Coordinates of C-alpha atoms and ligand atoms in Angstrom, one line a residue:
L83 CA 0.1 0.2 0.0
P84 CA 1.2 3.6 -0.5
A85 CA 3.2 5.1 2.3
R86 CA 0.4 7.7 3.1
S87 CA -2.2 5.1 3.9
P88 CA -3.7 5.8 7.2
D89 CA -3.8 3.2 9.9
P90 CA -6.9 1.0 9.3
S91 CA -7.8 0.5 12.9
A92 CA -8.1 4.1 13.4
V93 CA -10.2 4.4 10.3
I94 CA -12.6 1.6 11.2
S95 CA -13.4 3.0 14.6
D96 CA -13.9 6.2 12.9
L97 CA -16.4 4.4 10.3
V98 CA -18.8 3.1 12.6
T99 CA -18.3 5.5 15.9
S100 CA -21.3 7.5 15.2
Y101 CA -23.8 4.3 14.8
P102 CA -25.9 3.4 17.6
P103 CA -24.0 0.4 19.6
K104 CA -26.0 -2.3 18.0
V105 CA -25.7 -1.0 14.5
M106 CA -22.0 -0.4 15.3
R107 CA -21.3 -4.1 16.3
K108 CA -23.3 -5.2 13.2
R109 CA -21.4 -3.0 10.9
R110 CA -18.1 -3.7 12.1
R111 CA -18.6 -7.3 11.1
H112 CA -18.5 -6.2 7.7
I113 CA -15.5 -4.4 7.8
I114 CA -11.8 -6.4 7.5
V115 CA -8.4 -5.2 7.2
N116 CA -7.2 -7.4 4.6
D117 CA -4.6 -10.4 4.9
P118 CA -4.3 -11.8 1.6
Q119 CA -2.5 -15.0 3.0
E120 CA -5.4 -15.6 5.2
P121 CA -8.5 -13.9 4.5
D122 CA -10.6 -13.2 7.5
Q123 CA -14.3 -14.1 7.6
I124 CA -16.3 -11.1 6.5
E125 CA -20.1 -10.8 7.1
A126 CA -21.7 -10.5 3.6
N127 CA -25.1 -11.3 1.8
A128 CA -26.8 -10.2 5.1
R129 CA -29.7 -7.6 5.5
S130 CA -28.7 -4.0 5.2
V131 CA -29.6 -1.9 8.5
P132 CA -32.7 -0.1 8.0
G133 CA -32.1 3.5 7.9
I134 CA -28.6 3.4 6.5
I135 CA -28.4 4.4 3.1
T136 CA -27.2 1.3 1.0
T137 CA -26.5 1.3 -2.6
R138 CA -28.0 -2.2 -3.3
G139 CA -30.8 -3.1 -5.5
C140 CA -33.8 -5.5 -4.9
C141 CA -34.5 -9.2 -6.1
Y142 CA -36.5 -7.9 -9.3
A143 CA -33.7 -5.9 -10.5
G144 CA -31.3 -8.9 -10.2
C145 CA -33.7 -11.4 -12.1
K146 CA -35.2 -9.1 -14.6
G147 CA -32.7 -6.4 -15.1
V148 CA -29.3 -8.3 -14.7
V149 CA -29.7 -11.9 -15.9
L150 CA -32.7 -12.2 -18.2
G151 CA -32.9 -8.3 -19.3
P152 CA -30.1 -8.7 -21.9
V153 CA -31.6 -11.3 -23.9
S154 CA -33.0 -9.6 -26.8
D155 CA -35.6 -11.9 -28.5
I156 CA -37.8 -12.9 -25.3
V157 CA -40.7 -10.5 -24.7
H158 CA -39.9 -9.6 -20.7
I159 CA -43.3 -8.6 -19.4
V160 CA -43.1 -6.9 -15.9
H161 CA -46.4 -8.1 -13.8
G162 CA -46.6 -5.2 -11.6
P163 CA -47.1 -1.4 -11.4
V164 CA -46.3 0.5 -14.3
G165 CA -43.4 2.2 -12.1
C166 CA -41.3 -1.0 -11.5
S167 CA -41.3 -1.5 -15.5
Y168 CA -40.4 2.4 -16.3
Y169 CA -37.6 2.3 -13.6
A170 CA -35.9 -0.7 -14.9
W171 CA -36.2 0.1 -18.7
M172 CA -33.0 0.8 -20.4
T173 CA -31.0 1.6 -17.5
R174 CA -28.4 -1.0 -17.4
R175 CA -26.8 -0.3 -20.8
N176 CA -26.6 -4.0 -21.8
Q177 CA -26.3 -3.9 -25.9
S178 CA -27.7 -6.2 -28.3
G179 CA -25.9 -6.7 -31.6
N180 CA -28.9 -7.8 -33.5
S181 CA -31.7 -5.5 -34.6
V182 CA -34.8 -5.9 -36.5
D183 CA -33.5 -3.8 -39.2
T184 CA -30.3 -5.6 -40.0
N185 CA -31.0 -9.4 -40.0
G186 CA -34.5 -10.0 -39.3
V187 CA -33.9 -11.4 -35.8
P188 CA -36.3 -9.5 -33.4
N189 CA -35.0 -7.2 -30.8
Y190 CA -37.2 -5.8 -27.8
I191 CA -34.8 -4.5 -25.7
N192 CA -36.1 -1.0 -26.3
Y193 CA -39.4 -1.8 -25.3
A194 CA -41.0 -1.8 -21.8
F195 CA -43.7 -4.3 -21.3
T196 CA -46.1 -4.3 -18.1
T197 CA -49.4 -5.3 -17.1
D198 CA -49.6 -2.2 -15.1
L199 CA -51.1 -3.4 -11.8
T200 CA -53.5 -1.0 -10.3
E201 CA -55.8 -1.1 -7.2
H202 CA -58.3 -3.0 -9.2
E203 CA -55.8 -5.9 -9.5
I204 CA -54.4 -5.6 -5.9
I205 CA -58.1 -6.1 -4.9
F206 CA -59.6 -8.6 -7.1
G207 CA -56.5 -10.3 -8.6
G208 CA -54.2 -9.5 -11.6
E209 CA -53.9 -13.0 -13.4
K210 CA -56.8 -12.3 -15.9
K211 CA -54.8 -9.1 -16.9
L212 CA -51.5 -10.8 -17.1
M213 CA -53.0 -13.4 -19.5
Q214 CA -54.3 -10.8 -21.6
A215 CA -51.0 -9.0 -21.7
I216 CA -49.2 -12.3 -22.8
R217 CA -51.9 -12.9 -25.6
E218 CA -51.5 -9.2 -26.5
A219 CA -47.7 -9.4 -26.8
N220 CA -47.8 -12.7 -28.8
E221 CA -50.2 -11.2 -31.4
I222 CA -48.5 -8.2 -31.8
F223 CA -44.9 -9.6 -31.7
H224 CA -44.8 -13.3 -32.4
P225 CA -41.8 -13.8 -29.9
K226 CA -40.3 -17.5 -29.6
A227 CA -40.5 -16.7 -26.1
I228 CA -42.4 -14.6 -23.3
A229 CA -40.9 -14.3 -19.8
V230 CA -43.2 -13.0 -16.8
F231 CA -41.5 -11.3 -14.0
S232 CA -43.5 -10.8 -10.5
T233 CA -42.6 -7.2 -8.5
C234 CA -43.6 -6.8 -5.0
P235 CA -47.3 -6.2 -4.8
V236 CA -47.8 -9.8 -6.9
G237 CA -46.6 -11.7 -3.9
L238 CA -48.3 -9.9 -1.6
I239 CA -51.8 -10.5 -3.4
G240 CA -50.8 -14.2 -4.2
D241 CA -51.2 -14.2 -8.2
D242 CA -49.8 -17.5 -9.5
V243 CA -47.5 -16.3 -12.5
H244 CA -46.5 -19.8 -13.0
A245 CA -50.0 -21.3 -13.5
V246 CA -50.8 -18.5 -15.9
A247 CA -47.6 -18.9 -17.9
A248 CA -48.4 -22.8 -18.2
L249 CA -51.8 -22.0 -19.4
A250 CA -50.3 -19.2 -22.0
K251 CA -47.7 -21.7 -23.2
A252 CA -50.3 -24.5 -23.9
E253 CA -52.5 -22.0 -25.7
L254 CA -50.1 -20.1 -27.7
G255 CA -47.7 -22.8 -28.4
I256 CA -44.6 -20.8 -27.4
N257 CA -42.3 -20.9 -24.4
V258 CA -43.9 -18.9 -21.8
F259 CA -42.2 -19.1 -18.2
G260 CA -42.5 -16.8 -14.9
F261 CA -40.4 -15.7 -12.4
S262 CA -41.3 -15.0 -8.7
C263 CA -39.1 -12.2 -8.3
E264 CA -40.8 -10.1 -5.9
G265 CA -38.6 -7.1 -5.0
Y266 CA -38.3 -8.0 -1.3
K267 CA -37.1 -11.3 -1.4
G268 CA -33.8 -12.0 -0.1
V269 CA -31.7 -9.0 1.0
S270 CA -30.3 -7.6 -2.3
Q271 CA -30.4 -8.4 -6.1
S272 CA -28.3 -11.5 -5.3
A273 CA -31.7 -13.5 -4.7
G274 CA -32.9 -12.5 -8.2
H275 CA -29.6 -14.0 -9.6
H276 CA -30.8 -17.3 -8.2
I277 CA -34.2 -17.3 -9.1
A278 CA -33.2 -16.3 -12.8
N279 CA -30.6 -19.0 -13.0
N280 CA -33.1 -21.7 -11.8
G281 CA -35.9 -20.5 -14.1
L282 CA -33.7 -20.6 -17.0
F283 CA -32.3 -23.8 -16.4
K284 CA -35.6 -25.3 -15.6
N285 CA -37.5 -23.6 -19.0
V286 CA -34.9 -22.9 -21.7
V287 CA -31.4 -24.8 -21.2
G288 CA -31.6 -28.2 -23.0
T289 CA -34.6 -27.3 -25.1
E290 CA -32.9 -26.9 -28.5
D291 CA -30.1 -29.0 -30.0
L292 CA -27.6 -27.8 -32.5
P293 CA -27.3 -29.6 -35.8
E294 CA -24.2 -32.0 -36.1
E295 CA -22.4 -29.4 -38.8
E296 CA -22.3 -26.7 -36.0
L297 CA -20.6 -29.1 -33.6
T298 CA -17.3 -29.8 -35.5
N299 CA -15.3 -27.4 -33.5
P300 CA -14.5 -29.1 -30.0
F301 CA -13.4 -25.8 -28.3
R302 CA -17.0 -25.0 -27.6
I303 CA -17.6 -22.6 -24.9
N304 CA -20.3 -20.8 -22.9
L305 CA -19.6 -17.4 -21.5
L306 CA -21.4 -17.1 -18.3
G307 CA -21.9 -14.1 -16.2
E308 CA -20.9 -11.4 -18.8
Y309 CA -23.9 -9.1 -19.6
N310 CA -22.6 -6.8 -22.7
I311 CA -22.3 -3.7 -20.6
G312 CA -21.0 -0.9 -23.1
G313 CA -20.4 -3.5 -25.6
D314 CA -17.8 -5.8 -23.6
A315 CA -19.3 -9.0 -25.1
F316 CA -18.4 -7.5 -28.4
E317 CA -15.0 -7.2 -27.7
L318 CA -14.6 -10.7 -26.2
E319 CA -16.7 -12.3 -29.3
R320 CA -13.7 -11.1 -31.2
V321 CA -11.0 -12.1 -29.0
F322 CA -12.5 -15.7 -29.0
E323 CA -13.2 -15.8 -32.5
K324 CA -9.2 -15.1 -33.3
C325 CA -8.3 -17.6 -30.7
G326 CA -10.5 -20.4 -32.4
F327 CA -13.1 -20.7 -29.4
D328 CA -16.4 -21.5 -30.7
L329 CA -18.8 -19.4 -28.3
V330 CA -21.8 -21.4 -28.1
S331 CA -23.7 -19.0 -25.9
T332 CA -23.5 -16.0 -23.2
F333 CA -25.2 -15.9 -20.4
S334 CA -26.6 -13.4 -21.1
G335 CA -25.0 -10.8 -22.7
N336 CA -25.8 -10.0 -26.5
A337 CA -27.7 -13.1 -26.1
Q338 CA -30.7 -14.7 -28.1
Y339 CA -33.1 -17.1 -26.7
S340 CA -31.8 -20.0 -28.8
D341 CA -28.5 -19.5 -27.9
L342 CA -29.3 -20.2 -24.2
A343 CA -31.6 -23.1 -25.3
H344 CA -28.7 -25.0 -26.7
A345 CA -26.3 -24.0 -24.2
Q346 CA -25.8 -27.7 -23.3
E347 CA -23.8 -28.2 -26.3
A348 CA -20.8 -26.3 -24.9
N349 CA -17.8 -28.3 -23.7
L350 CA -16.8 -26.0 -21.3
N351 CA -18.5 -23.1 -19.1
V352 CA -16.1 -20.1 -18.4
V353 CA -17.6 -18.1 -15.8
M354 CA -16.8 -14.6 -15.6
C355 CA -19.2 -12.7 -13.0
H356 CA -19.3 -15.9 -10.6
R357 CA -21.7 -14.0 -8.1
S358 CA -24.6 -13.7 -10.7
I359 CA -24.4 -17.2 -12.4
N360 CA -22.6 -19.7 -10.2
Y361 CA -25.7 -21.5 -9.9
M362 CA -26.0 -22.0 -13.6
A363 CA -22.4 -23.3 -13.7
E364 CA -23.0 -25.7 -11.0
M365 CA -26.1 -26.9 -12.6
M366 CA -24.9 -27.6 -15.9
E367 CA -21.9 -29.5 -14.4
T368 CA -24.2 -31.6 -12.5
K369 CA -26.8 -32.3 -15.4
Y370 CA -24.6 -32.2 -18.4
G371 CA -21.1 -33.0 -17.0
I372 CA -19.8 -29.3 -18.3
P373 CA -16.9 -28.5 -16.4
W374 CA -16.4 -24.9 -15.5
L375 CA -13.6 -22.4 -14.6
Q376 CA -13.2 -18.9 -13.6
V377 CA -12.1 -16.3 -15.6
N378 CA -11.5 -12.5 -15.6
F379 CA -11.6 -10.6 -19.0
I380 CA -11.0 -7.2 -17.2
G381 CA -7.5 -6.0 -17.8
A382 CA -5.0 -7.1 -20.2
E383 CA -2.9 -9.0 -18.1
S384 CA -6.1 -10.9 -16.6
T385 CA -7.3 -11.5 -20.2
A386 CA -4.2 -13.2 -21.3
K387 CA -4.1 -15.3 -18.2
S388 CA -7.7 -16.4 -18.8
L389 CA -7.2 -17.3 -22.2
R390 CA -4.5 -19.5 -21.4
K391 CA -6.3 -20.9 -18.8
I392 CA -9.2 -22.2 -21.4
A393 CA -6.6 -23.3 -23.9
R394 CA -4.7 -25.3 -21.4
Y395 CA -8.1 -26.9 -20.3
F396 CA -8.7 -28.3 -23.9
G397 CA -4.9 -29.0 -24.1
D398 CA -4.4 -28.6 -27.6
E399 CA -0.9 -28.0 -29.0
D400 CA -2.3 -25.8 -32.0
L401 CA -5.0 -24.2 -29.8
I402 CA -2.3 -23.2 -27.2
A403 CA 0.0 -21.9 -30.0
R404 CA -3.0 -20.0 -31.4
V405 CA -4.1 -18.4 -28.2
E406 CA -0.3 -17.4 -27.6
Q407 CA 0.0 -15.8 -31.1
V408 CA -3.1 -13.5 -30.1
I409 CA -2.0 -12.6 -26.9
A410 CA 1.4 -11.6 -28.2
E411 CA -0.4 -9.5 -31.0
E412 CA -2.8 -7.9 -28.9
M413 CA -0.2 -6.9 -26.1
A414 CA 2.0 -5.7 -28.8
E415 CA -0.4 -3.1 -29.9
L416 CA -1.5 -2.3 -26.2
E417 CA 1.9 -2.0 -24.3
P418 CA 3.0 1.3 -25.7
I419 CA -0.4 3.1 -24.7
R420 CA -0.4 1.4 -21.4
Q421 CA 3.0 2.5 -20.8
D422 CA 2.7 5.9 -21.8
V423 CA -0.7 6.1 -19.5
R424 CA 1.0 4.2 -16.7
S425 CA 3.6 7.1 -16.6
R426 CA 0.9 9.4 -15.5
T427 CA -1.2 7.0 -13.3
Q428 CA 1.4 5.1 -11.5
G429 CA 0.9 5.1 -7.9
K430 CA -2.4 7.0 -7.7
T431 CA -4.8 5.0 -5.3
V432 CA -8.2 4.1 -5.9
M433 CA -11.4 2.7 -4.1
L434 CA -14.0 0.4 -5.6
Y435 CA -17.4 -0.1 -4.5
V436 CA -19.4 -2.2 -6.9
G437 CA -22.0 -4.9 -7.2
G438 CA -20.8 -8.5 -6.9
S439 CA -17.7 -9.1 -9.2
R440 CA -16.7 -5.8 -10.6
A441 CA -14.8 -4.2 -7.4
H442 CA -12.4 -7.4 -7.7
H443 CA -12.2 -7.8 -11.6
Y444 CA -11.4 -4.0 -12.1
Q445 CA -8.6 -4.1 -9.6
A446 CA -6.8 -6.0 -12.3
L447 CA -7.4 -3.2 -14.9
F448 CA -5.9 -0.6 -12.4
A449 CA -2.9 -2.9 -11.5
D450 CA -2.2 -2.6 -15.4
I451 CA -1.5 1.1 -15.0
G452 CA 0.1 0.9 -11.7
M453 CA -3.0 2.0 -9.6
P454 CA -3.0 0.3 -6.0
T455 CA -6.5 -0.5 -4.5
V456 CA -6.6 0.9 -1.1
A457 CA -10.1 -0.1 -0.1
A458 CA -12.9 -2.0 -1.9
G459 CA -16.1 -3.8 -1.3
Y460 CA -19.0 -5.3 -2.7
E461 CA -22.6 -4.4 -2.6
F462 CA -24.0 -8.0 -2.2
A463 CA -21.6 -10.6 -3.0
H464 CA -21.5 -13.6 -0.7
R465 CA -18.3 -14.6 1.6
D466 CA -16.8 -16.8 -1.2
D467 CA -16.5 -13.7 -3.5
Y468 CA -14.6 -12.1 -0.8
E469 CA -12.5 -15.1 0.5
G470 CA -12.1 -17.0 -2.9
S471 CA -12.4 -20.6 -2.8
R472 CA -9.3 -22.7 -3.0
V473 CA -11.2 -25.9 -4.2
T474 CA -8.8 -27.6 -7.0
P475 CA -10.7 -30.5 -8.2
T476 CA -8.5 -33.0 -10.5
I477 CA -9.3 -35.9 -12.5
K478 CA -7.2 -39.0 -12.0
M479 CA -7.4 -41.8 -14.6
D480 CA -6.6 -45.5 -14.0
A481 CA -4.2 -45.8 -16.7
D482 CA -4.8 -49.2 -17.6
S483 CA -8.7 -49.6 -17.7
R484 CA -8.9 -46.0 -18.7
N485 CA -11.5 -45.3 -16.1
I486 CA -11.9 -42.6 -13.8
E487 CA -10.7 -43.2 -10.7
E488 CA -11.3 -39.8 -9.0
L489 CA -13.5 -37.1 -10.1
S490 CA -13.9 -34.2 -7.6
V491 CA -16.1 -32.2 -9.7
S492 CA -19.6 -32.3 -8.7
A493 CA -20.8 -34.1 -12.0
D494 CA -21.9 -37.7 -12.0
P495 CA -18.4 -39.5 -13.3
D496 CA -20.2 -41.8 -15.7
E497 CA -22.4 -38.9 -17.3
F498 CA -19.2 -36.7 -17.4
R499 CA -17.3 -39.7 -18.8
A500 CA -19.9 -40.2 -21.3
R501 CA -19.5 -36.8 -22.9
K502 CA -15.8 -37.0 -23.4
T503 CA -13.5 -39.4 -25.3
T504 CA -10.7 -41.4 -23.5
E505 CA -8.1 -38.9 -25.1
E506 CA -9.7 -36.0 -24.0
L507 CA -9.8 -37.2 -20.3
L508 CA -6.4 -38.3 -20.6
A509 CA -5.3 -35.0 -21.8
L510 CA -7.5 -33.5 -19.2
E511 CA -5.6 -35.3 -16.7
A512 CA -2.2 -34.8 -18.3
G513 CA -2.8 -30.9 -18.2
G514 CA -3.3 -30.9 -14.4
L515 CA -6.8 -29.5 -14.8
K516 CA -8.2 -27.5 -12.3
F517 CA -11.9 -26.7 -12.3
A518 CA -13.3 -24.2 -9.8
D519 CA -10.0 -22.8 -8.8
Y520 CA -11.7 -19.4 -8.5
E521 CA -9.9 -16.7 -6.3
G522 CA -11.9 -14.0 -4.4
M523 CA -11.1 -10.5 -3.9
M524 CA -9.3 -10.9 -0.6
P525 CA -6.4 -13.2 -1.8
E526 CA -5.5 -10.5 -4.4
M527 CA -5.8 -7.4 -2.2
A528 CA -2.7 -5.8 -0.8
K529 CA -2.1 -6.5 3.0
D530 CA -3.7 -3.9 4.9
A531 CA -6.1 -2.6 2.4
L532 CA -9.6 -2.2 4.0
V533 CA -12.4 -4.6 2.7
I534 CA -16.1 -3.6 3.4
D535 CA -19.2 -4.9 2.3
D536 CA -22.3 -3.5 1.6
I537 CA -20.8 0.3 2.3
S538 CA -23.3 3.0 3.4
H539 CA -22.6 6.4 2.2
H540 CA -21.8 7.7 5.7
E541 CA -18.9 5.2 5.5
L542 CA -17.9 6.3 2.2
E543 CA -17.5 9.8 3.1
V544 CA -15.4 9.0 6.3
L545 CA -13.2 6.9 3.7
I546 CA -12.7 9.6 1.2
E547 CA -11.5 12.1 4.1
Y548 CA -8.9 9.6 5.4
Y549 CA -7.7 8.2 2.1
K550 CA -8.3 11.1 -0.4
P551 CA -8.0 8.6 -3.3
A552 CA -7.3 9.8 -6.7
L553 CA -10.3 8.1 -7.8
I554 CA -13.8 6.2 -6.5
C555 CA -15.3 3.9 -8.8
S556 CA -19.1 3.1 -7.8
G557 CA -22.5 3.9 -9.1
I558 CA -25.1 6.5 -9.9
K559 CA -26.3 6.4 -6.3
D560 CA -23.0 7.8 -4.8
K561 CA -21.2 9.6 -7.7
Y562 CA -22.2 13.0 -7.4
V563 CA -21.9 12.9 -3.7
V564 CA -18.1 11.7 -4.2
E565 CA -17.6 14.3 -6.9
K566 CA -18.9 17.0 -4.7
M567 CA -15.9 16.3 -2.3
G568 CA -13.5 16.7 -5.3
V569 CA -12.7 13.3 -5.9
P570 CA -13.4 12.1 -9.6
C571 CA -16.0 9.1 -9.8
K572 CA -16.0 6.5 -12.5
Q573 CA -19.0 4.5 -12.8
L574 CA -18.1 0.7 -13.0
H575 CA -21.9 -0.1 -13.6
N576 CA -22.9 1.9 -17.0
Y577 CA -19.3 2.9 -17.5
D578 CA -20.3 6.6 -17.6
Y579 CA -21.7 5.7 -21.0
G580 CA -18.3 4.8 -22.2
G581 CA -16.8 1.2 -22.8
P582 CA -16.1 -1.4 -23.9
Y583 CA -13.7 -2.1 -21.1
A584 CA -13.4 -5.9 -21.5
G585 CA -10.6 -7.6 -23.2
F586 CA -7.7 -6.1 -24.7
Q587 CA -9.4 -3.1 -26.8
G588 CA -11.6 -2.5 -23.7
A589 CA -8.4 -2.4 -21.6
V590 CA -7.3 0.5 -24.0
N591 CA -10.4 2.4 -23.7
F592 CA -10.3 2.2 -19.9
Y593 CA -6.6 3.4 -19.6
Q594 CA -7.1 6.2 -21.9
E595 CA -10.5 7.4 -20.0
I596 CA -8.7 6.8 -16.4
D597 CA -5.6 9.0 -17.7
R598 CA -7.9 11.6 -18.5
V599 CA -10.3 11.5 -15.2
V600 CA -7.6 11.3 -12.8
N601 CA -5.2 14.0 -14.4
A602 CA -8.1 16.5 -15.2
A603 CA -7.4 20.0 -13.8
V604 CA -11.0 20.6 -12.8
W605 CA -10.8 18.5 -9.4
R606 CA -8.5 21.3 -8.1
F607 CA -11.1 23.7 -8.4
I608 CA -13.5 22.1 -5.9
T609 CA -13.0 22.6 -2.3
P610 CA -13.5 19.5 -0.4
P611 CA -15.6 19.5 3.0
W612 CA -12.3 18.6 4.9
A613 CA -10.7 21.9 3.5
K614 CA -13.7 23.8 4.1
Q615 CA -13.7 22.7 7.9
T616 CA -9.9 23.7 8.1
A617 CA -10.7 27.1 6.7
N618 CA -13.7 27.8 9.2
A619 CA -11.6 26.8 12.3
D620 CA -9.0 29.0 10.8
Ligands
CFN22 S1 -23.4 -6.3 -15.0 FE1 -22.9 -7.6 -13.3 S2 -20.9 -8.1 -12.9 S3 -24.2 -9.3 -12.8 FE2 -24.0 -7.9 -11.0 S4 -22.4 -8.8 -9.8 FE3 -24.9 -5.6 -11.0 S5 -26.0 -4.9 -12.8 MO1 -24.6 -3.1 -11.7 S6 -22.6 -3.5 -12.8 FE4 -22.7 -4.9 -11.1 FE5 -21.9 -7.1 -11.1 FE6 -22.2 -9.4 -12.0 FE7 -23.8 -5.0 -13.3 S7 -20.5 -5.7 -10.2 S8 -24.1 -4.1 -9.6 S9 -26.2 -7.4 -10.3 N1 -23.2 -6.5 -11.8
HCA23 C1 -29.2 -2.7 -10.4 C2 -28.5 -2.3 -11.7 C3 -27.1 -1.3 -11.6 C4 -27.4 -0.2 -10.9 C5 -26.3 0.8 -11.2 C6 -26.0 2.0 -10.1 C7 -26.7 -1.3 -12.8 O1 -28.7 -3.0 -9.5 O2 -30.3 -2.9 -10.7 O3 -26.3 1.8 -9.1 O4 -25.3 3.1 -10.7 O5 -25.5 -1.7 -13.0 O6 -27.2 -0.6 -13.8 O7 -26.3 -2.3 -10.5

């Protein structure tokens, strides 16, 4: 950590000192001084304290807004008051490559569909109105599938969206499925991710097959947990194609219904945002024997590392060589820009408070340009996202009988074996394959950096006063509070309308934007509150 970092224990006591004793004890458990060797237990995925200003979202946001929302050719009907639909409309910047105009594939992302529940339905029930909305949407748009999302009042009045969806499916002959993702469920949007994963797995994955001719490339992967914010998925699609990976589906950035429906045809799942989609990876491993490994395509170094990890998994010499070639080419292009930017950003400190994976992943991108992370935290991630998992499952084969002796993935060994040739299995074993060897935020952060879960606005302000970081990364709910303190704030949810930031070209975009942001003269013209206090005292 930089020499001017304050004493973490002094910071912690100031962070919680103004809370009532019970709240103080509660919040204290969400704050850890990091030890990367032995990450301490952090309280996470717990209820936010009422009255504290948290930046979390709700279950409906996690299900409809995050996981399902980016799928462009499903009609997403929000069953709830019109406000729920309006406030989730086009806010997350997930892009879609297809449009009705260019290739005839429908794209409903620009639409907001809702049943517009009013007092009448709250009293008499909203199922009829939902059925009517589904019929109407089908008649006008003829979609392949319709998904229904319940918001808070639906759970309170007890409408059975699943029964309505089943009836509509039988009547219309298209796939219609519902999600009981009422906003109040769970403690954050994390509950919504889980509900979305379960629903997609049950109703969509495995319902279509790919024709034989599309199964010739053995390096078939799904990219899980990438949502095409600011066009990230476009850059990753470019890199994968160059490497020779066949991208079967992405959950769910730039995705269409059919991609998800035949996702079981992939041979490997690579998991980007573990928090939102680990359930899917695990269910696909159990049912279809598809192993998964965690990747991070944020940052040039971590993109290179992740590509190597995938190539090593497949174990094919030509593939490994091609991936090395791609990395060499991309790095050669990027390196001069990185070095140039780094000369102006080196040593400038950053704090990151975002969602459930980016507060970790973006630390790699800052490391590329020499910017240390002094404090970070997630809004709603779980303990494993902080502390990491050191599970390193392996395959052990009996060389004579060529049977699996030991397989410590959760897949049924026989089913797993049935999907692989003996040669593939032997290659996996020889490659020392590691499956879920993902690491969380804490093992990769500096010693004595602060880790704070579900940070409140008050705590963020205290932290800024102590650390006076060169940059904060967070979201819309605190961006302008931060900037009024004279510290630039880069939104890592919507990228402040920039991007892409993933992959190699994305990293270049990010380096250049961060250079401009942290070195802009404008911040010197703002008098932060601590300077004003000194002025008053004088
Ligand atoms: S795109 Fe993802 S990367 S899905 Fe998740 S945990 Fe949110 S919407 Mo905002 S930006 Fe954020 Fe992550 Fe995964 Fe996004 S860090 S909070 S629910 N998130
Ligand atoms: C959500 C979506 C969000 C919000 C962004 C923000 C996103 O949580 O419902 O708070 O700035 O990425 O759009 O996380």
